[in-house]
Amino acid sequence: MASQRPAALLFDVNGTLFPADVCAAAFRRAGLPGSAVEVWFARILRDGFAAQLAGGPHVTFRQLAEHHLAGLLAEHPVSPRVVGSRPSVQQAVEQVIAAWCTADLYPDAAPALRSLHVAGLKLAVLTNGSADTIARGVLQKAGLEGAFTQLMDIQGAGAWKPAPASYTYASQQLGLPPDRIMMVASHPWDIYGALQAGLQACYVQRDPGDPYPVFLAKQPQLVVGSFEQLAAQLAG
Amino acid sequence: MASQRPAALLFDVNGTLFPADVCAAAFRRAGLPGSAVEVWFARILRDGFAAQLAGGPHVTFRQLAEHHLAGLLAEHPVSPRVVGSRPSVQQAVEQVIAAWCTADLYPDAAPALRSLHVAGLKLAVLTNGSADTIARGVLQKAGLEGAFTQLMDIQGAGAWKPAPASYTYASQQLGLPPDRIMMVASHPWDIYGALQAGLQACYVQRDPGDPYPVFLAKQPQLVVGSFEQLAAQLAG
């Protein structure tokens, strides 16, 4: 790796620390196919990015999550005899968020995060969702909250990732120049945004169908298949 | 309607003039479920918006379409005995684009577009895809190319919708101030971007699961369920 060893690792949360389909069971309880989770998550991000691009007041992940869950419920009507047992949109949203907040990290995440912390790297998160509920929830459950210096979200930043302003905000909060920070994420768009903002980046490719695009103008310093490989590179 | 009658209507293409799932048959020939079309289209837009947000060189719809079609093929392996009959990624992309270029407009579109043209409104398109191939293809097939003044895409604009720069480009090309132009689209993000750039907008809501979000700071001047209703409002 040509770049300087990073002083801090900045982790994405949903889909990076735990699989986004942890809420598939909550979807099924609401009468939706488990496969709708991916459509839902892609719609939320698409529209969050769009709102940021278009300008205007900040739109939250939660607003979009509710809006598109209501949409999916309208697209997947249930038969009249089971309508009574279907949760309302609000209940379904609460159940999905509860599933997220109590998600188990990817099995390779906790040991690797401990090694990286012990090796002296500052650990933090920057999420398009909620730092206080979801990020804190999953890290507390894993007994890892103490290993993290800062839990940040884009409401604090005032800009959705991958807008450069969101990464710059994290850099300021960490008190480190961007090139001493490495973004770690399972989404190529998050990696690209971090690189554009001058951070280093590690792409965690869990999905064979989602390689980092070769046509993007900046490529990550590291590509790994798991957190174990990340720890081997940086805490070894 | 409080606003001035528009002098021009600016149409989105994919999903607005014709249903985006026209390529479902091409997906099935490639061994993919027809339902993967929506995931594919959402990923393309999500990543196009992300690349625009992150900054850096322009990324094309075609680049993302190929990348995510390859990803879906990797995620949906076929059994070894049918591998030989599966098209390559490049063939699958060509088949999908061919399906788009020969798509039939929504049945209510052609009569409404003719009425609006006859009523003296300037008609144009602005697409995140390709104006020369897809927009020209479907309008030629429908015998409507002559009714349109300009077929524009975001490569000309240098910015993906819903970045304000893309709508400003269209306004300059049309030689009209933004508030004399009405964007017509079936995607709320496109409507919101146009409104942020100072255009008027009409949301064509074909999908009960995709109402225009009430929490967005700007709301369209018109919401219709079909092009027929649009023509009744503006050419009646």
PDB file of N, CA and C in Angstrom, chain A residues 35 38-39 41-43 45-57 59 63-64 67-68 70-72 74-75 160-164 188-189 192-193 196 207-217, chain B residues 35 38-39 41-43 45-57 59-60 63-64 67-68 70-72 74-75 160-164 188-189 192-193 196 207-217:
ATOM      1  N   SER A  35     -37.308 -10.526  -0.320  1.00  0.00           N
ATOM      2  CA  SER A  35     -36.512  -9.930  -1.404  1.00  0.00           C
ATOM      3  C   SER A  35     -36.811  -8.447  -1.590  1.00  0.00           C
ATOM      4  N   GLU A  38     -34.098  -5.441  -0.515  1.00  0.00           N
ATOM      5  CA  GLU A  38     -33.094  -4.793  -1.348  1.00  0.00           C
ATOM      6  C   GLU A  38     -33.677  -3.638  -2.163  1.00  0.00           C
ATOM      7  N   VAL A  39     -34.874  -3.860  -2.684  1.00  0.00           N
ATOM      8  CA  VAL A  39     -35.545  -2.791  -3.442  1.00  0.00           C
ATOM      9  C   VAL A  39     -35.755  -1.580  -2.528  1.00  0.00           C
ATOM     10  N   PHE A  41     -34.141  -0.704   0.254  1.00  0.00           N
ATOM     11  CA  PHE A  41     -32.883  -0.055   0.629  1.00  0.00           C
ATOM     12  C   PHE A  41     -32.338   0.761  -0.562  1.00  0.00           C
ATOM     13  N   ALA A  42     -32.428   0.205  -1.764  1.00  0.00           N
ATOM     14  CA  ALA A  42     -31.936   0.927  -2.953  1.00  0.00           C
ATOM     15  C   ALA A  42     -32.777   2.180  -3.208  1.00  0.00           C
ATOM     16  N   ARG A  43     -34.092   2.081  -2.983  1.00  0.00           N
ATOM     17  CA  ARG A  43     -34.959   3.262  -3.168  1.00  0.00           C
ATOM     18  C   ARG A  43     -34.632   4.354  -2.159  1.00  0.00           C
ATOM     19  N   LEU A  45     -31.756   4.934  -0.620  1.00  0.00           N
ATOM     20  CA  LEU A  45     -30.480   5.580  -0.965  1.00  0.00           C
ATOM     21  C   LEU A  45     -30.625   6.432  -2.223  1.00  0.00           C
ATOM     22  N   ARG A  46     -31.262   5.871  -3.255  1.00  0.00           N
ATOM     23  CA  ARG A  46     -31.470   6.627  -4.500  1.00  0.00           C
ATOM     24  C   ARG A  46     -32.119   7.975  -4.191  1.00  0.00           C
ATOM     25  N   ASP A  47     -33.150   7.965  -3.371  1.00  0.00           N
ATOM     26  CA  ASP A  47     -33.889   9.200  -3.119  1.00  0.00           C
ATOM     27  C   ASP A  47     -33.179  10.118  -2.135  1.00  0.00           C
ATOM     28  N   GLY A  48     -32.411   9.551  -1.223  1.00  0.00           N
ATOM     29  CA  GLY A  48     -31.600  10.387  -0.338  1.00  0.00           C
ATOM     30  C   GLY A  48     -30.524  11.108  -1.135  1.00  0.00           C
ATOM     31  N   PHE A  49     -29.878  10.376  -2.024  1.00  0.00           N
ATOM     32  CA  PHE A  49     -28.849  10.981  -2.874  1.00  0.00           C
ATOM     33  C   PHE A  49     -29.495  12.048  -3.762  1.00  0.00           C
ATOM     34  N   ALA A  50     -30.680  11.721  -4.301  1.00  0.00           N
ATOM     35  CA  ALA A  50     -31.360  12.655  -5.199  1.00  0.00           C
ATOM     36  C   ALA A  50     -31.701  13.947  -4.468  1.00  0.00           C
ATOM     37  N   ALA A  51     -32.221  13.826  -3.248  1.00  0.00           N
ATOM     38  CA  ALA A  51     -32.598  15.025  -2.491  1.00  0.00           C
ATOM     39  C   ALA A  51     -31.366  15.882  -2.209  1.00  0.00           C
ATOM     40  N   GLN A  52     -30.254  15.212  -1.922  1.00  0.00           N
ATOM     41  CA  GLN A  52     -29.013  15.944  -1.666  1.00  0.00           C
ATOM     42  C   GLN A  52     -28.539  16.651  -2.939  1.00  0.00           C
ATOM     43  N   LEU A  53     -28.627  15.947  -4.071  1.00  0.00           N
ATOM     44  CA  LEU A  53     -28.218  16.528  -5.363  1.00  0.00           C
ATOM     45  C   LEU A  53     -29.089  17.710  -5.737  1.00  0.00           C
ATOM     46  N   ALA A  54     -30.388  17.559  -5.498  1.00  0.00           N
ATOM     47  CA  ALA A  54     -31.334  18.602  -5.915  1.00  0.00           C
ATOM     48  C   ALA A  54     -31.197  19.854  -5.066  1.00  0.00           C
ATOM     49  N   GLY A  55     -30.649  19.697  -3.852  1.00  0.00           N
ATOM     50  CA  GLY A  55     -30.553  20.827  -2.928  1.00  0.00           C
ATOM     51  C   GLY A  55     -31.825  20.933  -2.104  1.00  0.00           C
ATOM     52  N   GLY A  56     -31.915  21.951  -1.304  1.00  0.00           N
ATOM     53  CA  GLY A  56     -33.098  22.108  -0.439  1.00  0.00           C
ATOM     54  C   GLY A  56     -32.833  21.511   0.929  1.00  0.00           C
ATOM     55  N   PRO A  57     -33.858  21.556   1.810  1.00  0.00           N
ATOM     56  CA  PRO A  57     -33.674  21.110   3.193  1.00  0.00           C
ATOM     57  C   PRO A  57     -33.278  19.641   3.279  1.00  0.00           C
ATOM     58  N   VAL A  59     -33.232  15.836   4.004  1.00  0.00           N
ATOM     59  CA  VAL A  59     -34.240  14.773   4.092  1.00  0.00           C
ATOM     60  C   VAL A  59     -33.594  13.627   4.859  1.00  0.00           C
ATOM     61  N   GLN A  63     -37.363   9.359   7.141  1.00  0.00           N
ATOM     62  CA  GLN A  63     -38.492   9.813   6.319  1.00  0.00           C
ATOM     63  C   GLN A  63     -38.628   8.942   5.068  1.00  0.00           C
ATOM     64  N   LEU A  64     -37.492   8.681   4.423  1.00  0.00           N
ATOM     65  CA  LEU A  64     -37.521   7.880   3.199  1.00  0.00           C
ATOM     66  C   LEU A  64     -37.846   6.421   3.496  1.00  0.00           C
ATOM     67  N   HIS A  67     -41.590   6.264   3.991  1.00  0.00           N
ATOM     68  CA  HIS A  67     -42.275   6.517   2.717  1.00  0.00           C
ATOM     69  C   HIS A  67     -42.245   5.278   1.820  1.00  0.00           C
ATOM     70  N   HIS A  68     -41.071   4.666   1.704  1.00  0.00           N
ATOM     71  CA  HIS A  68     -40.962   3.532   0.780  1.00  0.00           C
ATOM     72  C   HIS A  68     -41.496   2.229   1.370  1.00  0.00           C
ATOM     73  N   ALA A  70     -44.250   2.237   3.182  1.00  0.00           N
ATOM     74  CA  ALA A  70     -45.673   2.433   2.872  1.00  0.00           C
ATOM     75  C   ALA A  70     -45.936   2.080   1.407  1.00  0.00           C
ATOM     76  N   GLY A  71     -45.015   2.482   0.534  1.00  0.00           N
ATOM     77  CA  GLY A  71     -45.168   2.198  -0.894  1.00  0.00           C
ATOM     78  C   GLY A  71     -45.165   0.700  -1.173  1.00  0.00           C
ATOM     79  N   LEU A  72     -44.237  -0.013  -0.543  1.00  0.00           N
ATOM     80  CA  LEU A  72     -44.162  -1.461  -0.763  1.00  0.00           C
ATOM     81  C   LEU A  72     -45.415  -2.159  -0.224  1.00  0.00           C
ATOM     82  N   ALA A  74     -48.364  -0.868  -0.173  1.00  0.00           N
ATOM     83  CA  ALA A  74     -49.428  -0.590  -1.151  1.00  0.00           C
ATOM     84  C   ALA A  74     -49.265  -1.457  -2.399  1.00  0.00           C
ATOM     85  N   GLU A  75     -48.012  -1.753  -2.765  1.00  0.00           N
ATOM     86  CA  GLU A  75     -47.772  -2.572  -3.964  1.00  0.00           C
ATOM     87  C   GLU A  75     -48.016  -4.056  -3.712  1.00  0.00           C
ATOM     88  N   TRP A 160     -25.805  14.028   2.904  1.00  0.00           N
ATOM     89  CA  TRP A 160     -25.745  12.584   2.694  1.00  0.00           C
ATOM     90  C   TRP A 160     -24.391  12.197   2.110  1.00  0.00           C
ATOM     91  N   LYS A 161     -23.850  11.081   2.596  1.00  0.00           N
ATOM     92  CA  LYS A 161     -22.787  10.446   1.839  1.00  0.00           C
ATOM     93  C   LYS A 161     -23.389  10.036   0.499  1.00  0.00           C
ATOM     94  N   PRO A 162     -22.686  10.088  -0.624  1.00  0.00           N
ATOM     95  CA  PRO A 162     -21.265  10.375  -0.786  1.00  0.00           C
ATOM     96  C   PRO A 162     -20.918  11.831  -1.118  1.00  0.00           C
ATOM     97  N   ALA A 163     -21.684  12.811  -0.642  1.00  0.00           N
ATOM     98  CA  ALA A 163     -21.272  14.209  -0.840  1.00  0.00           C
ATOM     99  C   ALA A 163     -19.983  14.453  -0.051  1.00  0.00           C
ATOM    100  N   PRO A 164     -18.999  15.094  -0.648  1.00  0.00           N
ATOM    101  CA  PRO A 164     -17.719  15.303   0.053  1.00  0.00           C
ATOM    102  C   PRO A 164     -17.893  15.955   1.422  1.00  0.00           C
ATOM    103  N   PRO A 188     -19.662   0.493  -3.075  1.00  0.00           N
ATOM    104  CA  PRO A 188     -18.708   1.243  -3.903  1.00  0.00           C
ATOM    105  C   PRO A 188     -18.951   2.753  -3.902  1.00  0.00           C
ATOM    106  N   TRP A 189     -20.208   3.187  -3.868  1.00  0.00           N
ATOM    107  CA  TRP A 189     -20.485   4.633  -3.907  1.00  0.00           C
ATOM    108  C   TRP A 189     -19.919   5.335  -2.673  1.00  0.00           C
ATOM    109  N   TYR A 192     -16.114   5.587  -3.196  1.00  0.00           N
ATOM    110  CA  TYR A 192     -15.787   6.619  -4.195  1.00  0.00           C
ATOM    111  C   TYR A 192     -15.924   8.019  -3.606  1.00  0.00           C
ATOM    112  N   GLY A 193     -16.980   8.234  -2.837  1.00  0.00           N
ATOM    113  CA  GLY A 193     -17.171   9.543  -2.207  1.00  0.00           C
ATOM    114  C   GLY A 193     -16.043   9.879  -1.247  1.00  0.00           C
ATOM    115  N   GLN A 196     -12.952  10.779  -3.203  1.00  0.00           N
ATOM    116  CA  GLN A 196     -13.093  12.127  -3.768  1.00  0.00           C
ATOM    117  C   GLN A 196     -12.854  13.201  -2.709  1.00  0.00           C
ATOM    118  N   ASP A 207     -20.158  -9.340  -1.737  1.00  0.00           N
ATOM    119  CA  ASP A 207     -21.106  -9.808  -2.739  1.00  0.00           C
ATOM    120  C   ASP A 207     -20.387  -9.938  -4.085  1.00  0.00           C
ATOM    121  N   PRO A 208     -20.387 -11.153  -4.675  1.00  0.00           N
ATOM    122  CA  PRO A 208     -19.680 -11.322  -5.951  1.00  0.00           C
ATOM    123  C   PRO A 208     -20.289 -10.458  -7.045  1.00  0.00           C
ATOM    124  N   GLY A 209     -21.555 -10.095  -6.874  1.00  0.00           N
ATOM    125  CA  GLY A 209     -22.231  -9.297  -7.890  1.00  0.00           C
ATOM    126  C   GLY A 209     -21.989  -7.811  -7.739  1.00  0.00           C
ATOM    127  N   ASP A 210     -21.137  -7.404  -6.815  1.00  0.00           N
ATOM    128  CA  ASP A 210     -20.953  -5.978  -6.570  1.00  0.00           C
ATOM    129  C   ASP A 210     -19.473  -5.600  -6.488  1.00  0.00           C
ATOM    130  N   PRO A 211     -18.715  -5.907  -7.556  1.00  0.00           N
ATOM    131  CA  PRO A 211     -17.295  -5.506  -7.550  1.00  0.00           C
ATOM    132  C   PRO A 211     -17.180  -3.993  -7.622  1.00  0.00           C
ATOM    133  N   TYR A 212     -16.062  -3.456  -7.163  1.00  0.00           N
ATOM    134  CA  TYR A 212     -15.841  -2.017  -7.287  1.00  0.00           C
ATOM    135  C   TYR A 212     -15.693  -1.679  -8.776  1.00  0.00           C
ATOM    136  N   PRO A 213     -16.460  -0.690  -9.275  1.00  0.00           N
ATOM    137  CA  PRO A 213     -16.443  -0.433 -10.722  1.00  0.00           C
ATOM    138  C   PRO A 213     -15.072   0.040 -11.210  1.00  0.00           C
ATOM    139  N   VAL A 214     -14.568  -0.618 -12.256  1.00  0.00           N
ATOM    140  CA  VAL A 214     -13.253  -0.259 -12.797  1.00  0.00           C
ATOM    141  C   VAL A 214     -13.272   1.108 -13.469  1.00  0.00           C
ATOM    142  N   PHE A 215     -14.472   1.572 -13.871  1.00  0.00           N
ATOM    143  CA  PHE A 215     -14.531   2.827 -14.623  1.00  0.00           C
ATOM    144  C   PHE A 215     -14.564   4.065 -13.730  1.00  0.00           C
ATOM    145  N   LEU A 216     -14.602   3.886 -12.408  1.00  0.00           N
ATOM    146  CA  LEU A 216     -14.576   5.075 -11.543  1.00  0.00           C
ATOM    147  C   LEU A 216     -13.153   5.629 -11.498  1.00  0.00           C
ATOM    148  N   ALA A 217     -13.063   6.953 -11.414  1.00  0.00           N
ATOM    149  CA  ALA A 217     -11.774   7.628 -11.591  1.00  0.00           C
ATOM    150  C   ALA A 217     -10.816   7.400 -10.424  1.00  0.00           C
TER     151      ALA A 217
ATOM    152  N   SER B  35     -38.362  -9.703 -12.116  1.00  0.00           N
ATOM    153  CA  SER B  35     -38.410  -8.751 -10.993  1.00  0.00           C
ATOM    154  C   SER B  35     -37.052  -8.076 -10.753  1.00  0.00           C
ATOM    155  N   GLU B  38     -36.334  -4.062 -11.629  1.00  0.00           N
ATOM    156  CA  GLU B  38     -36.460  -2.910 -10.743  1.00  0.00           C
ATOM    157  C   GLU B  38     -35.217  -2.701  -9.889  1.00  0.00           C
ATOM    158  N   VAL B  39     -34.660  -3.802  -9.397  1.00  0.00           N
ATOM    159  CA  VAL B  39     -33.415  -3.706  -8.615  1.00  0.00           C
ATOM    160  C   VAL B  39     -32.322  -3.082  -9.475  1.00  0.00           C
ATOM    161  N   PHE B  41     -32.566  -1.165 -12.190  1.00  0.00           N
ATOM    162  CA  PHE B  41     -32.808   0.241 -12.508  1.00  0.00           C
ATOM    163  C   PHE B  41     -32.535   1.123 -11.281  1.00  0.00           C
ATOM    164  N   ALA B  42     -32.936   0.656 -10.102  1.00  0.00           N
ATOM    165  CA  ALA B  42     -32.691   1.433  -8.871  1.00  0.00           C
ATOM    166  C   ALA B  42     -31.195   1.541  -8.581  1.00  0.00           C
ATOM    167  N   ARG B  43     -30.449   0.439  -8.839  1.00  0.00           N
ATOM    168  CA  ARG B  43     -28.991   0.489  -8.608  1.00  0.00           C
ATOM    169  C   ARG B  43     -28.311   1.456  -9.570  1.00  0.00           C
ATOM    170  N   LEU B  45     -29.593   4.142 -11.024  1.00  0.00           N
ATOM    171  CA  LEU B  45     -29.882   5.527 -10.620  1.00  0.00           C
ATOM    172  C   LEU B  45     -29.152   5.883  -9.337  1.00  0.00           C
ATOM    173  N   ARG B  46     -29.214   4.995  -8.338  1.00  0.00           N
ATOM    174  CA  ARG B  46     -28.516   5.239  -7.064  1.00  0.00           C
ATOM    175  C   ARG B  46     -27.053   5.568  -7.330  1.00  0.00           C
ATOM    176  N   ASP B  47     -26.397   4.787  -8.181  1.00  0.00           N
ATOM    177  CA  ASP B  47     -24.963   4.975  -8.387  1.00  0.00           C
ATOM    178  C   ASP B  47     -24.658   6.142  -9.318  1.00  0.00           C
ATOM    179  N   GLY B  48     -25.557   6.433 -10.249  1.00  0.00           N
ATOM    180  CA  GLY B  48     -25.382   7.624 -11.084  1.00  0.00           C
ATOM    181  C   GLY B  48     -25.490   8.883 -10.233  1.00  0.00           C
ATOM    182  N   PHE B  49     -26.493   8.896  -9.353  1.00  0.00           N
ATOM    183  CA  PHE B  49     -26.653  10.039  -8.445  1.00  0.00           C
ATOM    184  C   PHE B  49     -25.437  10.156  -7.531  1.00  0.00           C
ATOM    185  N   ALA B  50     -24.979   9.005  -7.029  1.00  0.00           N
ATOM    186  CA  ALA B  50     -23.834   9.005  -6.107  1.00  0.00           C
ATOM    187  C   ALA B  50     -22.595   9.560  -6.793  1.00  0.00           C
ATOM    188  N   ALA B  51     -22.346   9.135  -8.034  1.00  0.00           N
ATOM    189  CA  ALA B  51     -21.151   9.604  -8.746  1.00  0.00           C
ATOM    190  C   ALA B  51     -21.237  11.110  -8.971  1.00  0.00           C
ATOM    191  N   GLN B  52     -22.449  11.585  -9.272  1.00  0.00           N
ATOM    192  CA  GLN B  52     -22.630  13.025  -9.469  1.00  0.00           C
ATOM    193  C   GLN B  52     -22.392  13.779  -8.157  1.00  0.00           C
ATOM    194  N   LEU B  53     -22.911  13.221  -7.063  1.00  0.00           N
ATOM    195  CA  LEU B  53     -22.737  13.837  -5.731  1.00  0.00           C
ATOM    196  C   LEU B  53     -21.273  13.865  -5.324  1.00  0.00           C
ATOM    197  N   ALA B  54     -20.579  12.773  -5.596  1.00  0.00           N
ATOM    198  CA  ALA B  54     -19.184  12.653  -5.145  1.00  0.00           C
ATOM    199  C   ALA B  54     -18.267  13.570  -5.938  1.00  0.00           C
ATOM    200  N   GLY B  55     -18.694  13.948  -7.152  1.00  0.00           N
ATOM    201  CA  GLY B  55     -17.836  14.759  -8.012  1.00  0.00           C
ATOM    202  C   GLY B  55     -16.960  13.859  -8.861  1.00  0.00           C
ATOM    203  N   GLY B  56     -16.074  14.454  -9.619  1.00  0.00           N
ATOM    204  CA  GLY B  56     -15.214  13.651 -10.509  1.00  0.00           C
ATOM    205  C   GLY B  56     -15.814  13.546 -11.899  1.00  0.00           C
ATOM    206  N   PRO B  57     -15.138  12.805 -12.792  1.00  0.00           N
ATOM    207  CA  PRO B  57     -15.578  12.733 -14.189  1.00  0.00           C
ATOM    208  C   PRO B  57     -16.987  12.148 -14.328  1.00  0.00           C
ATOM    209  N   VAL B  59     -19.997   9.868 -15.205  1.00  0.00           N
ATOM    210  CA  VAL B  59     -20.206   8.430 -15.361  1.00  0.00           C
ATOM    211  C   VAL B  59     -21.495   8.264 -16.162  1.00  0.00           C
ATOM    212  N   THR B  60     -21.492   7.346 -17.141  1.00  0.00           N
ATOM    213  CA  THR B  60     -22.677   7.228 -18.001  1.00  0.00           C
ATOM    214  C   THR B  60     -23.647   6.159 -17.519  1.00  0.00           C
ATOM    215  N   GLN B  63     -22.508   2.776 -18.728  1.00  0.00           N
ATOM    216  CA  GLN B  63     -21.476   2.132 -17.891  1.00  0.00           C
ATOM    217  C   GLN B  63     -22.106   1.433 -16.689  1.00  0.00           C
ATOM    218  N   LEU B  64     -23.017   2.138 -16.036  1.00  0.00           N
ATOM    219  CA  LEU B  64     -23.655   1.572 -14.844  1.00  0.00           C
ATOM    220  C   LEU B  64     -24.600   0.429 -15.220  1.00  0.00           C
ATOM    221  N   HIS B  67     -22.403  -2.592 -15.792  1.00  0.00           N
ATOM    222  CA  HIS B  67     -21.820  -3.035 -14.517  1.00  0.00           C
ATOM    223  C   HIS B  67     -22.844  -3.805 -13.675  1.00  0.00           C
ATOM    224  N   HIS B  68     -24.030  -3.258 -13.540  1.00  0.00           N
ATOM    225  CA  HIS B  68     -25.019  -3.903 -12.665  1.00  0.00           C
ATOM    226  C   HIS B  68     -25.703  -5.097 -13.324  1.00  0.00           C
ATOM    227  N   ALA B  70     -23.967  -7.196 -15.210  1.00  0.00           N
ATOM    228  CA  ALA B  70     -22.949  -8.221 -14.912  1.00  0.00           C
ATOM    229  C   ALA B  70     -23.099  -8.696 -13.471  1.00  0.00           C
ATOM    230  N   GLY B  71     -23.352  -7.774 -12.552  1.00  0.00           N
ATOM    231  CA  GLY B  71     -23.523  -8.123 -11.146  1.00  0.00           C
ATOM    232  C   GLY B  71     -24.708  -9.047 -10.936  1.00  0.00           C
ATOM    233  N   LEU B  72     -25.824  -8.722 -11.572  1.00  0.00           N
ATOM    234  CA  LEU B  72     -27.023  -9.560 -11.419  1.00  0.00           C
ATOM    235  C   LEU B  72     -26.796 -10.949 -12.009  1.00  0.00           C
ATOM    236  N   ALA B  74     -23.964 -12.488 -12.071  1.00  0.00           N
ATOM    237  CA  ALA B  74     -23.112 -13.195 -11.103  1.00  0.00           C
ATOM    238  C   ALA B  74     -23.919 -13.660  -9.897  1.00  0.00           C
ATOM    239  N   GLU B  75     -24.924 -12.868  -9.516  1.00  0.00           N
ATOM    240  CA  GLU B  75     -25.751 -13.220  -8.347  1.00  0.00           C
ATOM    241  C   GLU B  75     -26.764 -14.318  -8.665  1.00  0.00           C
ATOM    242  N   TRP B 160     -25.987  14.568 -14.045  1.00  0.00           N
ATOM    243  CA  TRP B 160     -27.175  13.725 -13.886  1.00  0.00           C
ATOM    244  C   TRP B 160     -28.315  14.529 -13.292  1.00  0.00           C
ATOM    245  N   LYS B 161     -29.525  14.294 -13.829  1.00  0.00           N
ATOM    246  CA  LYS B 161     -30.698  14.692 -13.058  1.00  0.00           C
ATOM    247  C   LYS B 161     -30.658  13.913 -11.759  1.00  0.00           C
ATOM    248  N   PRO B 162     -31.075  14.483 -10.635  1.00  0.00           N
ATOM    249  CA  PRO B 162     -31.744  15.763 -10.429  1.00  0.00           C
ATOM    250  C   PRO B 162     -30.813  16.907 -10.018  1.00  0.00           C
ATOM    251  N   ALA B 163     -29.556  16.931 -10.467  1.00  0.00           N
ATOM    252  CA  ALA B 163     -28.718  18.109 -10.193  1.00  0.00           C
ATOM    253  C   ALA B 163     -29.300  19.308 -10.944  1.00  0.00           C
ATOM    254  N   PRO B 164     -29.423  20.450 -10.297  1.00  0.00           N
ATOM    255  CA  PRO B 164     -30.033  21.619 -10.964  1.00  0.00           C
ATOM    256  C   PRO B 164     -29.378  21.934 -12.311  1.00  0.00           C
ATOM    257  N   PRO B 188     -40.564  10.861  -8.537  1.00  0.00           N
ATOM    258  CA  PRO B 188     -40.582  12.034  -7.656  1.00  0.00           C
ATOM    259  C   PRO B 188     -39.248  12.785  -7.597  1.00  0.00           C
ATOM    260  N   TRP B 189     -38.123  12.055  -7.635  1.00  0.00           N
ATOM    261  CA  TRP B 189     -36.818  12.724  -7.534  1.00  0.00           C
ATOM    262  C   TRP B 189     -36.595  13.654  -8.717  1.00  0.00           C
ATOM    263  N   TYR B 192     -38.726  16.776  -8.113  1.00  0.00           N
ATOM    264  CA  TYR B 192     -38.149  17.626  -7.061  1.00  0.00           C
ATOM    265  C   TYR B 192     -36.948  18.411  -7.595  1.00  0.00           C
ATOM    266  N   GLY B 193     -36.102  17.731  -8.377  1.00  0.00           N
ATOM    267  CA  GLY B 193     -34.940  18.412  -8.960  1.00  0.00           C
ATOM    268  C   GLY B 193     -35.359  19.545  -9.878  1.00  0.00           C
ATOM    269  N   GLN B 196     -36.595  22.443  -7.822  1.00  0.00           N
ATOM    270  CA  GLN B 196     -35.458  23.141  -7.196  1.00  0.00           C
ATOM    271  C   GLN B 196     -34.735  24.037  -8.195  1.00  0.00           C
ATOM    272  N   ASP B 207     -47.972   4.502 -10.329  1.00  0.00           N
ATOM    273  CA  ASP B 207     -47.767   3.435  -9.361  1.00  0.00           C
ATOM    274  C   ASP B 207     -48.348   3.863  -8.009  1.00  0.00           C
ATOM    275  N   PRO B 208     -49.337   3.096  -7.487  1.00  0.00           N
ATOM    276  CA  PRO B 208     -49.938   3.498  -6.204  1.00  0.00           C
ATOM    277  C   PRO B 208     -48.910   3.512  -5.074  1.00  0.00           C
ATOM    278  N   GLY B 209     -47.826   2.749  -5.259  1.00  0.00           N
ATOM    279  CA  GLY B 209     -46.814   2.659  -4.206  1.00  0.00           C
ATOM    280  C   GLY B 209     -45.791   3.766  -4.277  1.00  0.00           C
ATOM    281  N   ASP B 210     -45.972   4.710  -5.181  1.00  0.00           N
ATOM    282  CA  ASP B 210     -44.946   5.739  -5.331  1.00  0.00           C
ATOM    283  C   ASP B 210     -45.548   7.144  -5.372  1.00  0.00           C
ATOM    284  N   PRO B 211     -46.307   7.509  -4.316  1.00  0.00           N
ATOM    285  CA  PRO B 211     -46.858   8.866  -4.280  1.00  0.00           C
ATOM    286  C   PRO B 211     -45.735   9.891  -4.130  1.00  0.00           C
ATOM    287  N   TYR B 212     -45.982  11.102  -4.552  1.00  0.00           N
ATOM    288  CA  TYR B 212     -44.983  12.160  -4.353  1.00  0.00           C
ATOM    289  C   TYR B 212     -44.845  12.407  -2.850  1.00  0.00           C
ATOM    290  N   PRO B 213     -43.614  12.396  -2.330  1.00  0.00           N
ATOM    291  CA  PRO B 213     -43.452  12.501  -0.865  1.00  0.00           C
ATOM    292  C   PRO B 213     -43.929  13.854  -0.325  1.00  0.00           C
ATOM    293  N   VAL B 214     -44.782  13.797   0.690  1.00  0.00           N
ATOM    294  CA  VAL B 214     -45.315  15.034   1.270  1.00  0.00           C
ATOM    295  C   VAL B 214     -44.233  15.826   1.999  1.00  0.00           C
ATOM    296  N   PHE B 215     -43.136  15.140   2.400  1.00  0.00           N
ATOM    297  CA  PHE B 215     -42.129  15.841   3.209  1.00  0.00           C
ATOM    298  C   PHE B 215     -41.126  16.622   2.367  1.00  0.00           C
ATOM    299  N   LEU B 216     -41.200  16.520   1.043  1.00  0.00           N
ATOM    300  CA  LEU B 216     -40.266  17.313   0.235  1.00  0.00           C
ATOM    301  C   LEU B 216     -40.709  18.776   0.240  1.00  0.00           C
ATOM    302  N   ALA B 217     -39.717  19.663   0.209  1.00  0.00           N
ATOM    303  CA  ALA B 217     -39.983  21.091   0.442  1.00  0.00           C
ATOM    304  C   ALA B 217     -40.722  21.752  -0.713  1.00  0.00           C
TER     305      ALA B 217
END
